[in-house]
Amino acid sequence: MTELSFIHRFEPATAPERPPLLLLHGTGGDENDLLALGRMVSPGSALLSPRGKILENGMPRFFRRLAEGVFDEEDVRFRANELADFVAEARAAYGLAAPVALGFSNGANIAAAMLMLRPEALAGAALLRAMVPLQDAPQTDLAGKGVLLVSGAMDPIIPEDNAGRLATLLASSGAQVRHEVLPTGHGLSQTDLQLLVKWFAEIGT
Ligand code: MLT
């Protein structure tokens, strides 16, 4: 694997017309976690999968939190910029177009922060169980970027109105947001997978 600023896995595209994916794992995951999901939802896409640099009790994350659902926003800003820099580095090293993020939980939250702070880093994002990552994010221009947000109505970590607020924020910056609320909790379900397959098929053409 090429040495870049994040430990990562990279799989080249076998269908170069499909967008590259930036895979962002949840708390306690690593760069291997979402590769199978990425292959399933967007077959043939290049896969770029970094490991979060923060350790919380030995569990990798993409930014620090003060408590569950309470973020160290200074760190969110620093880490979102650091990850956007990595994406630029990886694009140059591997010859990639801007990727679409596919993030779960903490990985979805850092992807949402990147959309707000460094929109040029991503072509769009599928955010699974995401919440508002920054209380006063700058208004950015997300015109032309698709965002799929999939929340769980019974998610014990993310209040439903918080996910709704994130959808509104991203849409008010011009993103084409689809927000689906499933009758489930924080974990992923078969319906998440079906929604992802459908959404990636739509944006990949
Ligand atoms: C976060 O810290 O990003 C959220 O609380 C989700 C999580 O990682 O559990």
Short mmCIF file of N, CA, C and O in Angstrom, two decimals, residues 43-140:
data_model
loop_
_atom_site.label_atom_id
_atom_site.label_comp_id
_atom_site.label_asym_id
_atom_site.label_seq_id
_atom_site.Cartn_x
_atom_site.Cartn_y
_atom_site.Cartn_z
N PRO A 43 -20.57 -1.83 -7.01
CA PRO A 43 -19.63 -2.80 -7.57
C PRO A 43 -18.72 -2.15 -8.61
O PRO A 43 -19.19 -1.43 -9.47
N GLY A 44 -17.42 -2.38 -8.47
CA GLY A 44 -16.46 -1.87 -9.44
C GLY A 44 -15.91 -0.50 -9.11
O GLY A 44 -14.97 -0.04 -9.77
N SER A 45 -16.45 0.18 -8.10
CA SER A 45 -15.88 1.48 -7.70
C SER A 45 -14.50 1.28 -7.07
O SER A 45 -14.26 0.26 -6.39
N ALA A 46 -13.61 2.25 -7.25
CA ALA A 46 -12.37 2.27 -6.46
C ALA A 46 -12.77 2.49 -5.00
O ALA A 46 -13.72 3.24 -4.72
N LEU A 47 -12.06 1.85 -4.08
CA LEU A 47 -12.38 1.97 -2.65
C LEU A 47 -11.17 2.53 -1.91
O LEU A 47 -10.06 1.98 -2.01
N LEU A 48 -11.38 3.62 -1.20
CA LEU A 48 -10.33 4.25 -0.40
C LEU A 48 -10.83 4.23 1.04
O LEU A 48 -11.88 4.81 1.33
N SER A 49 -10.09 3.53 1.90
CA SER A 49 -10.63 3.28 3.24
C SER A 49 -9.58 3.58 4.31
O SER A 49 -8.73 2.75 4.62
N PRO A 50 -9.62 4.80 4.89
CA PRO A 50 -8.64 5.15 5.92
C PRO A 50 -9.08 4.68 7.32
O PRO A 50 -10.26 4.42 7.55
N ARG A 51 -8.10 4.59 8.21
CA ARG A 51 -8.40 4.29 9.63
C ARG A 51 -8.35 5.59 10.43
O ARG A 51 -7.39 6.36 10.31
N GLY A 52 -9.37 5.86 11.23
CA GLY A 52 -9.39 7.06 12.06
C GLY A 52 -8.17 7.10 12.98
O GLY A 52 -7.71 6.06 13.46
N LYS A 53 -7.65 8.31 13.21
CA LYS A 53 -6.38 8.44 13.97
C LYS A 53 -6.57 8.58 15.47
O LYS A 53 -5.60 8.55 16.22
N ILE A 54 -7.80 8.82 15.91
CA ILE A 54 -8.05 9.00 17.34
C ILE A 54 -8.27 7.63 17.97
O ILE A 54 -8.92 6.78 17.36
N LEU A 55 -7.75 7.43 19.19
CA LEU A 55 -8.06 6.19 19.89
C LEU A 55 -8.85 6.52 21.15
O LEU A 55 -8.43 7.36 21.95
N GLU A 56 -10.02 5.90 21.30
CA GLU A 56 -10.82 6.07 22.52
C GLU A 56 -10.86 4.70 23.19
O GLU A 56 -11.49 3.78 22.66
N ASN A 57 -10.17 4.57 24.29
CA ASN A 57 -10.04 3.25 24.95
C ASN A 57 -9.62 2.18 23.93
O ASN A 57 -10.18 1.09 23.90
N GLY A 58 -8.66 2.54 23.10
CA GLY A 58 -8.14 1.58 22.12
C GLY A 58 -8.98 1.47 20.85
O GLY A 58 -8.62 0.74 19.94
N MET A 59 -10.10 2.19 20.80
CA MET A 59 -10.98 2.07 19.62
C MET A 59 -10.75 3.24 18.65
O MET A 59 -10.92 4.41 19.03
N PRO A 60 -10.39 2.93 17.39
CA PRO A 60 -10.17 4.01 16.42
C PRO A 60 -11.45 4.81 16.15
O PRO A 60 -12.55 4.24 16.09
N ARG A 61 -11.26 6.12 16.01
CA ARG A 61 -12.34 7.05 15.64
C ARG A 61 -11.74 8.13 14.73
O ARG A 61 -10.54 8.25 14.63
N PHE A 62 -12.63 8.95 14.17
CA PHE A 62 -12.15 10.02 13.29
C PHE A 62 -12.02 11.36 14.00
O PHE A 62 -11.44 12.29 13.45
N PHE A 63 -12.61 11.52 15.18
CA PHE A 63 -12.39 12.74 15.98
C PHE A 63 -12.74 12.44 17.44
O PHE A 63 -13.39 11.45 17.75
N ARG A 64 -12.29 13.34 18.33
CA ARG A 64 -12.53 13.16 19.76
C ARG A 64 -13.96 13.54 20.13
O ARG A 64 -14.53 14.47 19.56
N ARG A 65 -14.49 12.87 21.13
CA ARG A 65 -15.79 13.29 21.69
C ARG A 65 -15.65 13.41 23.20
O ARG A 65 -14.79 12.77 23.82
N LEU A 66 -16.49 14.24 23.79
CA LEU A 66 -16.45 14.48 25.23
C LEU A 66 -17.34 13.47 25.93
O LEU A 66 -17.10 13.07 27.06
N ALA A 67 -18.39 13.04 25.25
CA ALA A 67 -19.31 12.00 25.74
C ALA A 67 -20.02 11.47 24.50
O ALA A 67 -19.84 12.03 23.41
N GLU A 68 -20.82 10.42 24.66
CA GLU A 68 -21.54 9.90 23.49
C GLU A 68 -22.44 11.00 22.91
O GLU A 68 -23.27 11.58 23.64
N GLY A 69 -22.22 11.33 21.66
CA GLY A 69 -23.05 12.36 21.02
C GLY A 69 -22.66 13.79 21.37
O GLY A 69 -23.33 14.73 20.95
N VAL A 70 -21.59 13.97 22.16
CA VAL A 70 -21.12 15.34 22.50
C VAL A 70 -19.69 15.46 21.99
O VAL A 70 -18.79 14.78 22.48
N PHE A 71 -19.51 16.32 21.00
CA PHE A 71 -18.24 16.32 20.27
C PHE A 71 -17.29 17.42 20.71
O PHE A 71 -17.72 18.51 21.10
N ASP A 72 -15.99 17.14 20.60
CA ASP A 72 -14.95 18.16 20.78
C ASP A 72 -14.86 18.87 19.41
O ASP A 72 -14.19 18.39 18.50
N GLU A 73 -15.55 19.98 19.29
CA GLU A 73 -15.74 20.57 17.96
C GLU A 73 -14.44 21.14 17.38
O GLU A 73 -14.28 21.19 16.16
N GLU A 74 -13.52 21.56 18.27
CA GLU A 74 -12.23 22.02 17.75
C GLU A 74 -11.53 20.85 17.06
O GLU A 74 -10.94 21.00 15.99
N ASP A 75 -11.62 19.67 17.68
CA ASP A 75 -11.00 18.49 17.08
C ASP A 75 -11.75 18.08 15.81
O ASP A 75 -11.12 17.65 14.83
N VAL A 76 -13.09 18.20 15.80
CA VAL A 76 -13.86 17.87 14.59
C VAL A 76 -13.33 18.69 13.42
O VAL A 76 -13.07 18.18 12.33
N ARG A 77 -13.13 19.99 13.67
CA ARG A 77 -12.65 20.88 12.59
C ARG A 77 -11.26 20.47 12.12
O ARG A 77 -10.99 20.35 10.92
N PHE A 78 -10.37 20.23 13.10
CA PHE A 78 -9.00 19.86 12.75
C PHE A 78 -8.99 18.55 11.94
O PHE A 78 -8.33 18.44 10.90
N ARG A 79 -9.74 17.56 12.43
CA ARG A 79 -9.70 16.23 11.81
C ARG A 79 -10.41 16.21 10.44
O ARG A 79 -10.00 15.47 9.55
N ALA A 80 -11.44 17.02 10.28
CA ALA A 80 -12.13 17.06 8.98
C ALA A 80 -11.17 17.64 7.93
O ALA A 80 -11.10 17.15 6.80
N ASN A 81 -10.40 18.66 8.33
CA ASN A 81 -9.42 19.24 7.40
C ASN A 81 -8.30 18.25 7.10
O ASN A 81 -7.87 18.11 5.95
N GLU A 82 -7.85 17.55 8.14
CA GLU A 82 -6.78 16.56 7.97
C GLU A 82 -7.22 15.43 7.02
O GLU A 82 -6.47 15.00 6.14
N LEU A 83 -8.47 15.00 7.18
CA LEU A 83 -8.97 13.93 6.32
C LEU A 83 -9.17 14.43 4.88
O LEU A 83 -8.88 13.71 3.92
N ALA A 84 -9.63 15.67 4.74
CA ALA A 84 -9.77 16.23 3.38
C ALA A 84 -8.40 16.33 2.71
O ALA A 84 -8.27 16.09 1.50
N ASP A 85 -7.37 16.67 3.49
CA ASP A 85 -6.01 16.72 2.92
C ASP A 85 -5.57 15.32 2.47
O ASP A 85 -4.94 15.16 1.42
N PHE A 86 -5.90 14.32 3.28
CA PHE A 86 -5.58 12.94 2.89
C PHE A 86 -6.28 12.56 1.59
O PHE A 86 -5.68 11.92 0.71
N VAL A 87 -7.54 12.97 1.44
CA VAL A 87 -8.28 12.64 0.22
C VAL A 87 -7.57 13.26 -0.98
O VAL A 87 -7.39 12.60 -2.02
N ALA A 88 -7.11 14.51 -0.85
CA ALA A 88 -6.40 15.16 -1.95
C ALA A 88 -5.11 14.40 -2.29
O ALA A 88 -4.79 14.17 -3.47
N GLU A 89 -4.40 13.99 -1.24
CA GLU A 89 -3.15 13.24 -1.41
C GLU A 89 -3.43 11.91 -2.14
O GLU A 89 -2.72 11.54 -3.08
N ALA A 90 -4.46 11.20 -1.68
CA ALA A 90 -4.79 9.89 -2.26
C ALA A 90 -5.28 10.04 -3.70
O ALA A 90 -4.97 9.22 -4.56
N ARG A 91 -6.02 11.11 -3.97
CA ARG A 91 -6.48 11.33 -5.35
C ARG A 91 -5.29 11.49 -6.27
O ARG A 91 -5.27 10.95 -7.39
N ALA A 92 -4.28 12.24 -5.82
CA ALA A 92 -3.09 12.43 -6.65
C ALA A 92 -2.31 11.12 -6.79
O ALA A 92 -1.86 10.76 -7.88
N ALA A 93 -2.17 10.39 -5.68
CA ALA A 93 -1.37 9.16 -5.70
C ALA A 93 -2.01 8.07 -6.56
O ALA A 93 -1.33 7.32 -7.24
N TYR A 94 -3.34 7.97 -6.50
CA TYR A 94 -4.03 6.87 -7.18
C TYR A 94 -4.77 7.32 -8.44
O TYR A 94 -5.40 6.50 -9.11
N GLY A 95 -4.74 8.62 -8.74
CA GLY A 95 -5.40 9.12 -9.94
C GLY A 95 -6.92 9.01 -9.87
O GLY A 95 -7.56 8.44 -10.76
N LEU A 96 -7.50 9.55 -8.80
CA LEU A 96 -8.95 9.38 -8.56
C LEU A 96 -9.71 10.68 -8.75
O LEU A 96 -9.21 11.76 -8.45
N ALA A 97 -10.97 10.54 -9.16
CA ALA A 97 -11.91 11.67 -9.11
C ALA A 97 -12.32 11.88 -7.65
O ALA A 97 -12.02 11.05 -6.78
N ALA A 98 -13.01 12.99 -7.37
CA ALA A 98 -13.48 13.23 -6.00
C ALA A 98 -14.40 12.08 -5.59
O ALA A 98 -15.30 11.69 -6.33
N PRO A 99 -14.17 11.51 -4.40
CA PRO A 99 -14.96 10.34 -4.00
C PRO A 99 -16.30 10.72 -3.39
O PRO A 99 -16.52 11.84 -2.94
N VAL A 100 -17.19 9.73 -3.37
CA VAL A 100 -18.43 9.82 -2.61
C VAL A 100 -18.16 9.11 -1.27
O VAL A 100 -17.66 7.98 -1.27
N ALA A 101 -18.42 9.80 -0.16
CA ALA A 101 -18.18 9.17 1.14
C ALA A 101 -19.29 8.18 1.45
O ALA A 101 -20.46 8.41 1.11
N LEU A 102 -18.91 7.07 2.07
CA LEU A 102 -19.88 6.13 2.63
C LEU A 102 -19.45 5.93 4.08
O LEU A 102 -18.43 5.30 4.35
N GLY A 103 -20.19 6.58 4.99
CA GLY A 103 -19.75 6.57 6.39
C GLY A 103 -20.82 6.04 7.30
O GLY A 103 -22.02 6.27 7.09
N PHE A 104 -20.37 5.34 8.35
CA PHE A 104 -21.29 4.83 9.37
C PHE A 104 -20.96 5.47 10.72
O PHE A 104 -19.80 5.48 11.14
N SER A 105 -21.96 6.03 11.36
CA SER A 105 -21.86 6.53 12.73
C SER A 105 -20.73 7.57 12.83
O SER A 105 -20.82 8.61 12.18
N ASN A 106 -19.67 7.31 13.57
CA ASN A 106 -18.61 8.31 13.66
C ASN A 106 -18.05 8.65 12.28
O ASN A 106 -17.71 9.82 12.00
N GLY A 107 -17.97 7.67 11.40
CA GLY A 107 -17.50 7.92 10.03
C GLY A 107 -18.47 8.79 9.23
O GLY A 107 -18.06 9.60 8.40
N ALA A 108 -19.76 8.63 9.50
CA ALA A 108 -20.76 9.48 8.83
C ALA A 108 -20.66 10.90 9.37
O ALA A 108 -20.81 11.88 8.62
N ASN A 109 -20.36 11.03 10.66
CA ASN A 109 -20.27 12.37 11.26
C ASN A 109 -19.06 13.15 10.72
O ASN A 109 -19.16 14.35 10.46
N ILE A 110 -17.93 12.47 10.53
CA ILE A 110 -16.77 13.19 9.98
C ILE A 110 -17.04 13.53 8.50
O ILE A 110 -16.63 14.59 8.01
N ALA A 111 -17.77 12.68 7.80
CA ALA A 111 -18.11 12.99 6.40
C ALA A 111 -19.01 14.23 6.35
O ALA A 111 -18.83 15.11 5.49
N ALA A 112 -19.96 14.31 7.28
CA ALA A 112 -20.84 15.49 7.33
C ALA A 112 -20.02 16.75 7.63
O ALA A 112 -20.23 17.81 7.03
N ALA A 113 -19.04 16.62 8.52
CA ALA A 113 -18.18 17.77 8.84
C ALA A 113 -17.35 18.17 7.62
O ALA A 113 -17.16 19.37 7.35
N MET A 114 -16.88 17.20 6.85
CA MET A 114 -16.12 17.52 5.63
C MET A 114 -17.00 18.26 4.64
O MET A 114 -16.55 19.20 3.97
N LEU A 115 -18.25 17.82 4.51
CA LEU A 115 -19.17 18.53 3.59
C LEU A 115 -19.31 19.99 4.00
O LEU A 115 -19.39 20.88 3.16
N MET A 116 -19.33 20.23 5.31
CA MET A 116 -19.54 21.60 5.79
C MET A 116 -18.27 22.45 5.71
O MET A 116 -18.34 23.66 5.51
N LEU A 117 -17.11 21.82 5.89
CA LEU A 117 -15.86 22.59 5.97
C LEU A 117 -15.01 22.52 4.71
O LEU A 117 -14.30 23.48 4.40
N ARG A 118 -15.02 21.37 4.04
CA ARG A 118 -14.17 21.17 2.85
C ARG A 118 -14.99 20.51 1.75
O ARG A 118 -14.70 19.37 1.35
N PRO A 119 -16.02 21.18 1.26
CA PRO A 119 -16.95 20.52 0.32
C PRO A 119 -16.27 20.01 -0.95
O PRO A 119 -16.77 19.08 -1.58
N GLU A 120 -15.13 20.62 -1.31
CA GLU A 120 -14.46 20.18 -2.55
C GLU A 120 -13.90 18.76 -2.43
O GLU A 120 -13.62 18.12 -3.43
N ALA A 121 -13.77 18.26 -1.19
CA ALA A 121 -13.15 16.94 -0.98
C ALA A 121 -14.07 15.80 -1.41
O ALA A 121 -13.60 14.71 -1.71
N LEU A 122 -15.39 16.06 -1.43
CA LEU A 122 -16.34 14.97 -1.69
C LEU A 122 -17.28 15.31 -2.84
O LEU A 122 -17.74 16.46 -2.96
N ALA A 123 -17.61 14.28 -3.62
CA ALA A 123 -18.60 14.49 -4.69
C ALA A 123 -20.02 14.29 -4.16
O ALA A 123 -20.99 14.68 -4.81
N GLY A 124 -20.14 13.67 -2.99
CA GLY A 124 -21.43 13.41 -2.37
C GLY A 124 -21.19 12.53 -1.16
O GLY A 124 -20.04 12.24 -0.83
N ALA A 125 -22.27 12.08 -0.52
CA ALA A 125 -22.07 11.26 0.68
C ALA A 125 -23.30 10.44 1.00
O ALA A 125 -24.43 10.91 0.87
N ALA A 126 -23.05 9.20 1.43
CA ALA A 126 -24.10 8.36 2.03
C ALA A 126 -23.78 8.29 3.51
O ALA A 126 -22.71 7.78 3.89
N LEU A 127 -24.67 8.83 4.32
CA LEU A 127 -24.41 8.99 5.75
C LEU A 127 -25.35 8.07 6.52
O LEU A 127 -26.57 8.31 6.55
N LEU A 128 -24.78 7.06 7.16
CA LEU A 128 -25.60 6.11 7.91
C LEU A 128 -25.50 6.43 9.39
O LEU A 128 -24.42 6.38 9.97
N ARG A 129 -26.63 6.79 10.00
CA ARG A 129 -26.71 7.13 11.44
C ARG A 129 -25.81 8.33 11.76
O ARG A 129 -24.97 8.27 12.66
N ALA A 130 -26.02 9.42 11.02
CA ALA A 130 -25.22 10.64 11.24
C ALA A 130 -25.99 11.63 12.09
O ALA A 130 -27.22 11.59 12.17
N MET A 131 -25.25 12.56 12.72
CA MET A 131 -25.87 13.67 13.43
C MET A 131 -25.13 14.96 13.10
O MET A 131 -24.10 14.93 12.43
N VAL A 132 -25.66 16.09 13.56
CA VAL A 132 -25.03 17.38 13.28
C VAL A 132 -23.65 17.40 13.95
O VAL A 132 -23.56 17.29 15.16
N PRO A 133 -22.56 17.54 13.17
CA PRO A 133 -21.23 17.42 13.77
C PRO A 133 -20.69 18.73 14.35
O PRO A 133 -19.79 18.72 15.17
N LEU A 134 -21.26 19.86 13.91
CA LEU A 134 -20.76 21.18 14.35
C LEU A 134 -21.96 22.08 14.59
O LEU A 134 -22.86 22.15 13.74
N GLN A 135 -21.96 22.77 15.71
CA GLN A 135 -23.14 23.59 16.03
C GLN A 135 -23.21 24.83 15.15
O GLN A 135 -24.27 25.25 14.74
N ASP A 136 -22.04 25.47 14.89
CA ASP A 136 -22.12 26.61 13.96
C ASP A 136 -21.13 26.44 12.82
O ASP A 136 -20.03 26.96 12.84
N ALA A 137 -21.59 25.65 11.87
CA ALA A 137 -20.76 25.40 10.68
C ALA A 137 -20.98 26.53 9.70
O ALA A 137 -22.07 27.10 9.64
N PRO A 138 -19.94 26.86 8.93
CA PRO A 138 -20.13 27.88 7.91
C PRO A 138 -21.08 27.37 6.83
O PRO A 138 -21.19 26.17 6.60
N GLN A 139 -21.78 28.28 6.19
CA GLN A 139 -22.65 27.92 5.07
C GLN A 139 -21.75 27.66 3.86
O GLN A 139 -20.99 28.56 3.47
N THR A 140 -21.79 26.45 3.33
CA THR A 140 -20.94 26.17 2.16
C THR A 140 -21.83 25.90 0.95
O THR A 140 -23.04 25.79 1.09
#
